[in-house]
Short mmCIF file of C-alpha atoms in Angstrom, two decimals:
data_model
loop_
_atom_site.label_atom_id
_atom_site.label_comp_id
_atom_site.label_asym_id
_atom_site.label_seq_id
_atom_site.Cartn_x
_atom_site.Cartn_y
_atom_site.Cartn_z
CA MET A 157 -62.34 9.45 10.44
CA LYS A 158 -60.20 12.03 8.65
CA LEU A 159 -56.44 12.00 9.15
CA THR A 160 -54.33 15.14 8.93
CA VAL A 161 -50.59 15.73 8.87
CA GLU A 162 -49.16 18.98 10.18
CA PHE A 163 -46.37 19.55 7.70
CA PRO A 164 -42.78 19.90 8.96
CA SER A 165 -40.84 22.97 7.84
CA VAL A 166 -37.63 21.04 8.51
CA SER A 167 -38.27 19.17 5.25
CA TYR A 168 -36.91 22.21 3.37
CA ARG A 169 -33.42 21.18 4.47
CA GLU A 170 -33.55 18.57 1.69
CA GLY A 171 -34.44 21.26 -0.81
CA ALA A 172 -37.64 22.03 -2.67
CA LYS A 173 -37.73 18.47 -3.98
CA GLY A 174 -37.82 17.18 -0.41
CA VAL A 175 -40.85 19.33 0.37
CA ALA A 176 -42.60 18.17 -2.80
CA ARG A 177 -41.73 14.52 -2.19
CA LEU A 178 -43.12 14.60 1.34
CA ALA A 179 -46.36 16.33 0.29
CA GLN A 180 -46.88 13.82 -2.52
CA ALA A 181 -46.15 10.90 -0.19
CA ILE A 182 -48.69 12.15 2.36
CA GLU A 183 -51.31 12.19 -0.39
CA GLN A 184 -50.28 8.81 -1.80
CA ILE A 185 -50.28 7.15 1.62
CA GLY A 186 -53.92 8.16 1.96
CA TYR A 187 -54.01 11.05 4.40
CA ASP A 188 -56.94 13.40 3.89
CA HIS A 189 -55.42 16.76 4.68
CA ILE A 190 -52.15 18.69 5.11
CA ASP A 191 -51.96 21.58 7.59
CA MET A 192 -49.16 24.16 7.74
CA PHE A 193 -48.36 25.99 10.96
CA ASP A 194 -47.61 29.70 10.99
CA HIS A 195 -45.08 32.08 12.41
CA VAL A 196 -43.66 34.89 10.30
CA VAL A 197 -40.90 35.73 12.78
CA MET A 198 -39.84 34.61 16.25
CA GLY A 199 -38.71 37.04 18.94
CA TYR A 200 -35.46 36.59 20.81
CA PRO A 201 -35.85 36.74 24.60
CA ILE A 202 -34.77 40.20 25.75
CA ALA A 203 -35.49 42.40 28.74
CA GLY A 204 -39.26 42.49 29.22
CA ARG A 205 -39.86 39.67 26.74
CA PRO A 206 -39.91 36.14 28.15
CA PRO A 207 -38.69 33.20 26.06
CA GLY A 208 -41.35 31.50 23.98
CA PRO A 209 -41.95 27.77 23.48
CA TYR A 210 -39.84 27.71 20.30
CA PRO A 211 -36.29 28.93 19.66
CA PRO A 212 -36.07 32.04 17.48
CA GLN A 213 -33.75 30.17 15.09
CA MET A 214 -36.45 27.57 14.33
CA PRO A 215 -36.99 27.38 10.55
CA ILE A 216 -40.62 28.00 9.64
CA LEU A 217 -41.77 28.19 6.03
CA GLU A 218 -44.42 30.83 5.31
CA ALA A 219 -47.69 28.94 5.48
CA LEU A 220 -49.61 30.12 2.41
CA MET A 221 -46.55 30.14 0.15
CA ALA A 222 -45.69 26.58 1.24
CA LEU A 223 -49.27 25.40 0.66
CA ALA A 224 -49.28 26.94 -2.82
CA TYR A 225 -46.15 24.95 -3.65
CA MET A 226 -47.75 21.77 -2.30
CA ALA A 227 -50.95 22.45 -4.24
CA ALA A 228 -48.94 22.38 -7.47
CA VAL A 229 -47.57 18.88 -6.81
CA THR A 230 -50.72 17.23 -5.37
CA SER A 231 -54.24 16.70 -6.68
CA ARG A 232 -56.49 15.17 -3.99
CA VAL A 233 -55.36 16.03 -0.47
CA THR A 234 -56.93 19.15 1.02
CA LEU A 235 -54.71 21.94 2.30
CA GLY A 236 -54.97 24.27 5.26
CA THR A 237 -53.36 26.23 8.07
CA GLU A 238 -53.12 25.20 11.69
CA VAL A 239 -53.28 27.98 12.50
CA LEU A 240 -52.75 31.19 10.54
CA VAL A 241 -52.41 34.07 13.00
CA LEU A 242 -55.11 36.09 11.29
CA PRO A 243 -55.15 39.35 13.28
CA GLN A 244 -51.49 40.08 12.54
CA ARG A 245 -52.37 40.29 8.83
CA HIS A 246 -54.84 42.54 7.06
CA PRO A 247 -57.92 40.45 6.15
CA THR A 248 -58.17 42.02 2.69
CA LEU A 249 -54.81 40.56 1.73
CA VAL A 250 -55.59 37.22 3.39
CA ALA A 251 -58.88 37.03 1.49
CA LYS A 252 -57.02 37.47 -1.80
CA GLN A 253 -54.25 35.01 -0.93
CA VAL A 254 -56.64 32.29 0.21
CA SER A 255 -58.98 32.85 -2.73
CA THR A 256 -56.03 32.47 -5.11
CA LEU A 257 -54.85 29.31 -3.35
CA ASP A 258 -58.35 27.83 -3.48
CA THR A 259 -58.63 28.74 -7.18
CA LEU A 260 -55.30 27.21 -8.17
CA SER A 261 -55.76 24.09 -6.02
CA GLY A 262 -59.23 23.35 -7.39
CA GLY A 263 -61.17 24.17 -4.23
CA ARG A 264 -59.03 22.23 -1.75
CA VAL A 265 -58.44 24.88 0.93
CA ARG A 266 -59.48 24.99 4.57
CA LEU A 267 -58.39 28.10 6.49
CA GLY A 268 -57.47 27.52 10.12
CA VAL A 269 -57.10 30.71 12.17
CA GLY A 270 -56.05 31.74 15.65
CA VAL A 271 -55.14 34.87 17.59
CA GLY A 272 -51.61 33.76 18.41
CA TRP A 273 -49.57 34.32 21.55
CA GLN A 274 -46.44 36.21 20.49
CA GLU A 275 -46.67 39.96 21.06
CA SER A 276 -43.26 40.60 19.48
CA GLU A 277 -44.47 39.06 16.22
CA TYR A 278 -47.40 41.48 16.13
CA GLU A 279 -45.02 44.35 16.82
CA ALA A 280 -42.72 43.32 13.98
CA LEU A 281 -45.70 43.26 11.60
CA GLY A 282 -47.06 46.59 12.80
CA GLU A 283 -50.30 45.24 14.28
CA ASP A 284 -51.93 45.72 17.69
CA PHE A 285 -51.57 42.65 19.88
CA HIS A 286 -54.13 43.82 22.42
CA THR A 287 -57.09 44.12 20.03
CA ARG A 288 -56.44 40.83 18.26
CA GLY A 289 -59.57 39.05 19.52
CA ALA A 290 -61.99 41.74 18.39
CA ARG A 291 -60.21 42.10 15.07
CA MET A 292 -60.31 38.33 14.56
CA ASP A 293 -64.11 38.32 14.73
CA GLU A 294 -64.37 41.20 12.27
CA ALA A 295 -61.83 39.62 9.94
CA ILE A 296 -63.73 36.32 9.71
CA ARG A 297 -66.90 38.15 8.70
CA LEU A 298 -65.00 40.28 6.20
CA LEU A 299 -63.32 37.23 4.61
CA ARG A 300 -66.70 35.66 3.90
CA MET A 301 -67.89 38.87 2.26
CA TYR A 302 -64.83 39.02 0.02
CA TRP A 303 -65.39 35.42 -1.02
CA SER A 304 -69.05 35.90 -1.97
CA ASP A 305 -70.16 39.49 -2.58
CA ALA A 306 -69.70 41.30 -5.88
CA GLN A 307 -69.26 44.59 -4.00
CA ILE A 308 -67.85 44.67 -0.51
CA ASP A 309 -68.97 47.34 1.93
CA PHE A 310 -67.92 46.77 5.52
CA GLU A 311 -67.84 49.16 8.45
CA GLY A 312 -66.48 47.84 11.71
CA PRO A 313 -64.55 49.30 14.64
CA HIS A 314 -61.26 48.09 13.13
CA TYR A 315 -61.75 47.46 9.41
CA HIS A 316 -63.40 49.74 6.86
CA VAL A 317 -64.05 48.76 3.25
CA THR A 318 -66.11 50.86 0.86
CA ALA A 319 -67.31 49.80 -2.61
CA ILE A 320 -64.55 47.25 -3.27
CA GLY A 321 -64.54 44.28 -5.61
CA MET A 322 -62.27 41.25 -5.34
CA GLU A 323 -61.96 38.61 -8.03
CA PRO A 324 -61.61 35.78 -8.60
CA LYS A 325 -63.81 34.34 -5.91
CA PRO A 326 -62.63 31.02 -4.48
CA PRO A 327 -64.38 27.95 -5.97
CA GLN A 328 -65.85 27.25 -2.53
CA GLY A 329 -67.17 30.81 -2.23
CA ARG A 330 -68.26 31.98 1.20
CA HIS A 331 -68.44 28.32 2.22
CA LEU A 332 -64.67 27.95 2.13
CA PRO A 333 -64.27 26.44 5.61
CA ILE A 334 -62.81 28.57 8.38
CA TRP A 335 -61.76 26.54 11.40
CA VAL A 336 -60.77 28.24 14.64
CA GLY A 337 -58.04 27.23 17.07
CA GLY A 338 -57.73 27.99 20.76
CA ARG A 339 -58.92 26.70 24.12
CA SER A 340 -59.95 29.89 25.92
CA GLU A 341 -63.65 30.48 26.50
CA ARG A 342 -63.54 33.35 24.00
CA ALA A 343 -62.02 31.06 21.38
CA LEU A 344 -64.69 28.41 21.98
CA ARG A 345 -67.37 31.07 21.64
CA ARG A 346 -65.77 32.19 18.36
CA VAL A 347 -65.95 28.62 17.05
CA GLY A 348 -69.62 28.34 17.96
CA GLU A 349 -70.60 31.71 16.54
CA LEU A 350 -68.38 32.00 13.47
CA GLY A 351 -66.37 28.86 12.77
CA ASP A 352 -66.92 25.82 10.61
CA GLY A 353 -64.80 23.73 12.95
CA TRP A 354 -62.56 23.65 16.02
CA LEU A 355 -58.84 22.90 15.92
CA GLY A 356 -58.37 21.55 19.41
CA ASN A 357 -54.83 20.97 20.64
CA GLN A 358 -53.43 19.91 23.99
CA ILE A 359 -56.57 18.01 24.90
CA ALA A 360 -55.84 16.80 28.42
CA ASP A 361 -58.58 14.19 28.89
CA ALA A 362 -62.12 13.22 27.96
CA GLU A 363 -63.68 15.50 30.56
CA SER A 364 -61.89 18.63 29.35
CA ALA A 365 -62.77 17.72 25.76
CA ARG A 366 -66.42 17.29 26.72
CA LEU A 367 -66.55 20.65 28.47
CA ALA A 368 -64.96 22.42 25.48
CA ILE A 369 -67.24 20.74 22.93
CA ASP A 370 -70.30 21.44 25.08
CA SER A 371 -69.32 25.12 25.21
CA ILE A 372 -68.93 25.27 21.43
CA HIS A 373 -72.33 23.66 20.92
CA ARG A 374 -73.99 25.98 23.44
CA TYR A 375 -72.59 29.07 21.73
CA ALA A 376 -73.60 27.72 18.31
CA ALA A 377 -77.18 27.10 19.42
CA ALA A 378 -77.39 30.57 20.97
CA ALA A 379 -76.26 32.03 17.64
CA GLY A 380 -78.97 30.11 15.79
CA ARG A 381 -76.54 27.64 14.25
CA ASP A 382 -76.72 23.85 14.10
CA PRO A 383 -74.02 22.55 16.47
CA ALA A 384 -73.81 19.29 14.51
CA THR A 385 -72.37 21.14 11.50
CA ILE A 386 -69.24 22.24 13.38
CA GLY A 387 -66.26 19.96 12.75
CA LEU A 388 -63.81 18.84 15.42
CA GLN A 389 -60.10 18.11 15.00
CA ALA A 390 -57.50 17.27 17.64
CA MET A 391 -53.76 16.69 17.43
CA VAL A 392 -52.62 13.46 19.04
CA ALA A 393 -49.95 15.43 20.93
CA SER A 394 -48.13 18.71 20.61
CA PRO A 395 -44.47 18.85 19.54
CA PRO A 396 -42.27 17.40 22.30
CA ARG A 397 -40.45 19.74 24.67
CA ASP A 398 -38.70 17.05 26.66
CA ALA A 399 -37.51 13.44 26.45
CA ALA A 400 -40.91 12.09 27.50
CA GLY A 401 -42.59 13.92 24.62
CA LYS A 402 -40.10 12.49 22.16
CA ARG A 403 -40.73 8.99 23.46
CA PHE A 404 -44.47 9.38 22.82
CA TYR A 405 -44.03 10.08 19.11
CA ALA A 406 -41.53 7.21 18.83
CA GLU A 407 -43.99 4.68 20.32
CA HIS A 408 -46.58 3.99 17.65
CA ASP A 409 -48.91 1.94 19.82
CA ARG A 410 -49.35 4.96 22.11
CA ILE A 411 -50.18 7.19 19.14
CA VAL A 412 -52.78 4.70 17.90
CA ALA A 413 -54.30 4.40 21.39
CA ARG A 414 -54.51 8.17 21.61
CA ALA A 415 -56.26 8.32 18.22
CA VAL A 416 -58.82 5.79 19.46
CA ASP A 417 -59.40 7.89 22.58
CA LEU A 418 -59.84 11.09 20.55
CA LYS A 419 -62.41 9.42 18.32
CA ALA A 420 -64.32 8.33 21.43
CA MET A 421 -64.26 11.96 22.64
CA GLY A 422 -66.08 13.02 19.48
CA PHE A 423 -63.29 14.22 17.20
CA GLU A 424 -63.86 13.38 13.54
CA TRP A 425 -60.40 14.60 12.48
CA ILE A 426 -57.08 13.53 14.01
CA ALA A 427 -53.79 15.31 13.28
CA LEU A 428 -50.27 13.94 13.44
CA ASN A 429 -47.45 16.42 13.94
CA ALA A 430 -44.66 15.51 11.52
CA THR A 431 -42.25 17.94 13.19
CA ALA A 432 -42.67 15.90 16.35
CA ILE A 433 -42.03 12.72 14.35
CA PHE A 434 -38.79 14.33 13.14
CA GLN A 435 -37.86 15.26 16.71
CA ALA A 436 -38.59 11.72 17.84
CA GLY A 437 -35.92 10.30 15.54
CA ALA A 438 -37.15 10.30 11.93
CA ARG A 439 -34.46 12.74 10.83
CA SER A 440 -35.00 12.74 7.06
CA VAL A 441 -37.86 13.09 4.59
CA ASP A 442 -37.64 9.38 3.76
CA ALA A 443 -37.71 8.44 7.44
CA MET A 444 -40.75 10.65 8.06
CA ILE A 445 -42.50 9.09 5.07
CA ASP A 446 -41.84 5.61 6.48
CA VAL A 447 -43.25 6.56 9.89
CA LEU A 448 -46.30 8.32 8.42
CA GLY A 449 -47.00 5.26 6.26
CA ALA A 450 -46.78 2.88 9.20
CA LEU A 451 -48.94 5.09 11.42
CA HIS A 452 -51.58 5.53 8.71
CA THR A 453 -51.97 1.77 8.38
CA LYS A 454 -52.17 1.24 12.13
CA ILE A 455 -54.55 4.13 12.84
CA ARG A 456 -56.87 3.26 9.96
CA GLY A 457 -56.98 -0.28 11.28
CA GLU A 458 -58.34 0.98 14.60
CA VAL A 459 -60.49 4.03 13.78
CA GLY A 460 -61.38 3.51 10.12
#
């Protein structure tokens, strides 16, 4: 079983050293992977724009910049996004950024991608919210070309690249893993057809997990891929939005029991949300480190 920590942007409040100390502690405790979540901006609720799940004042470090900083102060733990909203960025730039991060980290990058939900964020970045699914599929294919081909020629409905070179290639080449988030049927199809893994959040129960995994495997087989090669990760619980959610992340036995359940559902990777741990009462970097250390020991004792 692989254990992941979704890194908390709130750690920046203790300065750059706090961010570095937390990343190093996650590695030293024995976690396998650090994920960074992504929002470039958050829209205020205005006429015609409903409020989102997060306040617009929420501090969110830019994902790839933060991971580059963490790469410089760690050596073993792998690094990724959960999830980078890929269609609101041009894939040519993302290919270069991720290739550079993989190069400087020694081949430790996993790219997690999703289509996102916030139309105002797309608008602020000058991208079309309504074509994001189609552009996501094109972008994934184009990323792999940038990471492997000496000359890139790509002609799609949305992206056009003619006789372009991009160096350096990432150490992992076109096999740099791209994991896909989302629970819609289209997202599950995207995992099966194009992804190296599924980032499954808000898993309600074993039956809903089974249906989603079965869909992924069916789409993979139809695309001529081996379903067994597609990885599966689930977060034990999303960030709390009420008192009950905060209680969950404060009760370690419930987190461990949930990890055991997720393993039984077929997930080989389990993610802990450190922002939720902060919200549940661990209000400093040191406190989060203590909780992550205790949870790692308890979860490893149950799921290996």
